Amino acid sequence: MPTIGIFVNLQKDRYLDVTRQLVDELTHQQADFYLETSIAAALQIPELGMEEEELYRNCQVLMALGGDGTILGVARRAAPIGIPIAGINLG
């Protein structure tokens, strides 16, 4: 299974409810995933944190949780290096 990098827009998932659900499901599926360092710390799982640049370098799939801008921003950075993304649009 590929390593997944997760980006979260805190303005769209202010209390990290959606992020927590995703983390719980990925953990249940025994997926290999990482979050941005600040998000991992907020969820009290700092061992799953990586700096943004590291996520782009070390992950084979990226997930973006936020609005159109968040998803497009991750897509712009991922496309030149050939990393597929999945977006969860939170409005």
CSV table of C-alpha atoms in Angstrom, one decimal:
chain,number,residue,atom,x,y,z
A,1,MET,CA,0.0,0.0,0.0
A,2,PRO,CA,1.4,3.5,-0.9
A,3,THR,CA,2.3,6.0,1.8
A,4,ILE,CA,-0.4,8.7,2.0
A,5,GLY,CA,0.3,12.4,2.9
A,6,ILE,CA,-2.6,14.4,4.3
A,7,PHE,CA,-3.0,18.1,4.0
A,8,VAL,CA,-5.7,19.9,6.0
A,9,ASN,CA,-7.2,23.4,5.8
A,10,LEU,CA,-8.0,24.3,9.4
A,11,GLN,CA,-10.4,27.0,8.2
A,12,LYS,CA,-12.5,24.3,6.7
A,13,ASP,CA,-12.0,21.6,9.4
A,14,ARG,CA,-11.6,23.9,12.4
A,15,TYR,CA,-12.1,21.2,15.0
A,16,LEU,CA,-10.4,18.4,13.0
A,17,ASP,CA,-13.5,16.3,13.1
A,18,VAL,CA,-13.2,15.1,9.5
A,19,THR,CA,-9.5,14.7,9.8
A,20,ARG,CA,-10.0,12.5,12.9
A,21,GLN,CA,-12.5,10.3,11.1
A,22,LEU,CA,-10.0,9.9,8.2
A,23,VAL,CA,-7.2,9.1,10.6
A,24,ASP,CA,-9.3,6.6,12.4
A,25,GLU,CA,-10.3,4.9,9.2
A,26,LEU,CA,-6.8,4.8,7.8
A,27,THR,CA,-5.5,3.4,11.1
A,28,HIS,CA,-8.2,0.7,11.0
A,29,GLN,CA,-7.1,-0.1,7.5
A,30,GLN,CA,-3.5,-0.3,8.7
A,31,ALA,CA,-2.5,2.3,6.0
A,32,ASP,CA,0.8,4.0,6.1
A,33,PHE,CA,0.1,7.8,6.3
A,34,TYR,CA,1.5,11.1,7.6
A,35,LEU,CA,0.0,14.5,8.3
A,36,GLU,CA,1.5,17.9,8.4
A,37,THR,CA,3.5,18.3,11.6
A,38,SER,CA,1.1,20.9,13.2
A,39,ILE,CA,-2.0,18.8,12.4
A,40,ALA,CA,-0.4,15.6,13.8
A,41,ALA,CA,0.6,17.6,17.0
A,42,ALA,CA,-3.0,18.9,17.4
A,43,LEU,CA,-4.3,15.3,17.1
A,44,GLN,CA,-1.7,14.2,19.7
A,45,ILE,CA,0.0,11.9,17.2
A,46,PRO,CA,3.2,13.8,16.6
A,47,GLU,CA,5.0,10.6,15.4
A,48,LEU,CA,2.8,10.8,12.3
A,49,GLY,CA,3.9,14.3,11.5
A,50,MET,CA,6.0,15.5,8.6
A,51,GLU,CA,6.9,18.9,7.3
A,52,GLU,CA,5.1,19.9,4.1
A,53,GLU,CA,8.2,19.4,1.9
A,54,GLU,CA,8.8,15.9,3.3
A,55,LEU,CA,5.2,14.9,2.5
A,56,TYR,CA,5.8,15.8,-1.1
A,57,ARG,CA,9.1,13.9,-1.2
A,58,ASN,CA,8.1,10.8,0.8
A,59,CYS,CA,4.5,10.1,0.0
A,60,GLN,CA,3.1,8.3,-3.1
A,61,VAL,CA,-0.5,9.6,-2.8
A,62,LEU,CA,-1.7,12.9,-1.3
A,63,MET,CA,-5.0,13.8,0.2
A,64,ALA,CA,-6.2,17.3,0.6
A,65,LEU,CA,-9.0,18.2,3.0
A,66,GLY,CA,-10.4,21.7,2.5
A,67,GLY,CA,-12.0,23.8,-0.2
A,68,ASP,CA,-11.3,24.2,-3.9
A,69,GLY,CA,-8.2,26.3,-3.1
A,70,THR,CA,-6.7,23.7,-0.8
A,71,ILE,CA,-7.2,21.0,-3.3
A,72,LEU,CA,-5.9,23.0,-6.3
A,73,GLY,CA,-2.9,24.1,-4.3
A,74,VAL,CA,-1.9,20.6,-3.4
A,75,ALA,CA,-2.6,19.5,-7.1
A,76,ARG,CA,-0.3,22.3,-8.4
A,77,ARG,CA,2.6,21.1,-6.3
A,78,ALA,CA,2.0,17.4,-6.8
A,79,ALA,CA,1.4,17.4,-10.6
A,80,PRO,CA,4.9,18.2,-11.7
A,81,ILE,CA,6.3,15.3,-9.7
A,82,GLY,CA,3.6,12.9,-10.7
A,83,ILE,CA,1.9,12.3,-7.3
A,84,PRO,CA,-1.8,11.5,-7.5
A,85,ILE,CA,-4.1,13.4,-5.2
A,86,ALA,CA,-7.5,12.8,-3.7
A,87,GLY,CA,-9.5,15.8,-2.5
A,88,ILE,CA,-12.2,15.9,0.1
A,89,ASN,CA,-14.1,19.1,-0.4
A,90,LEU,CA,-15.3,20.6,2.8
A,91,GLY,CA,-16.9,23.6,1.2
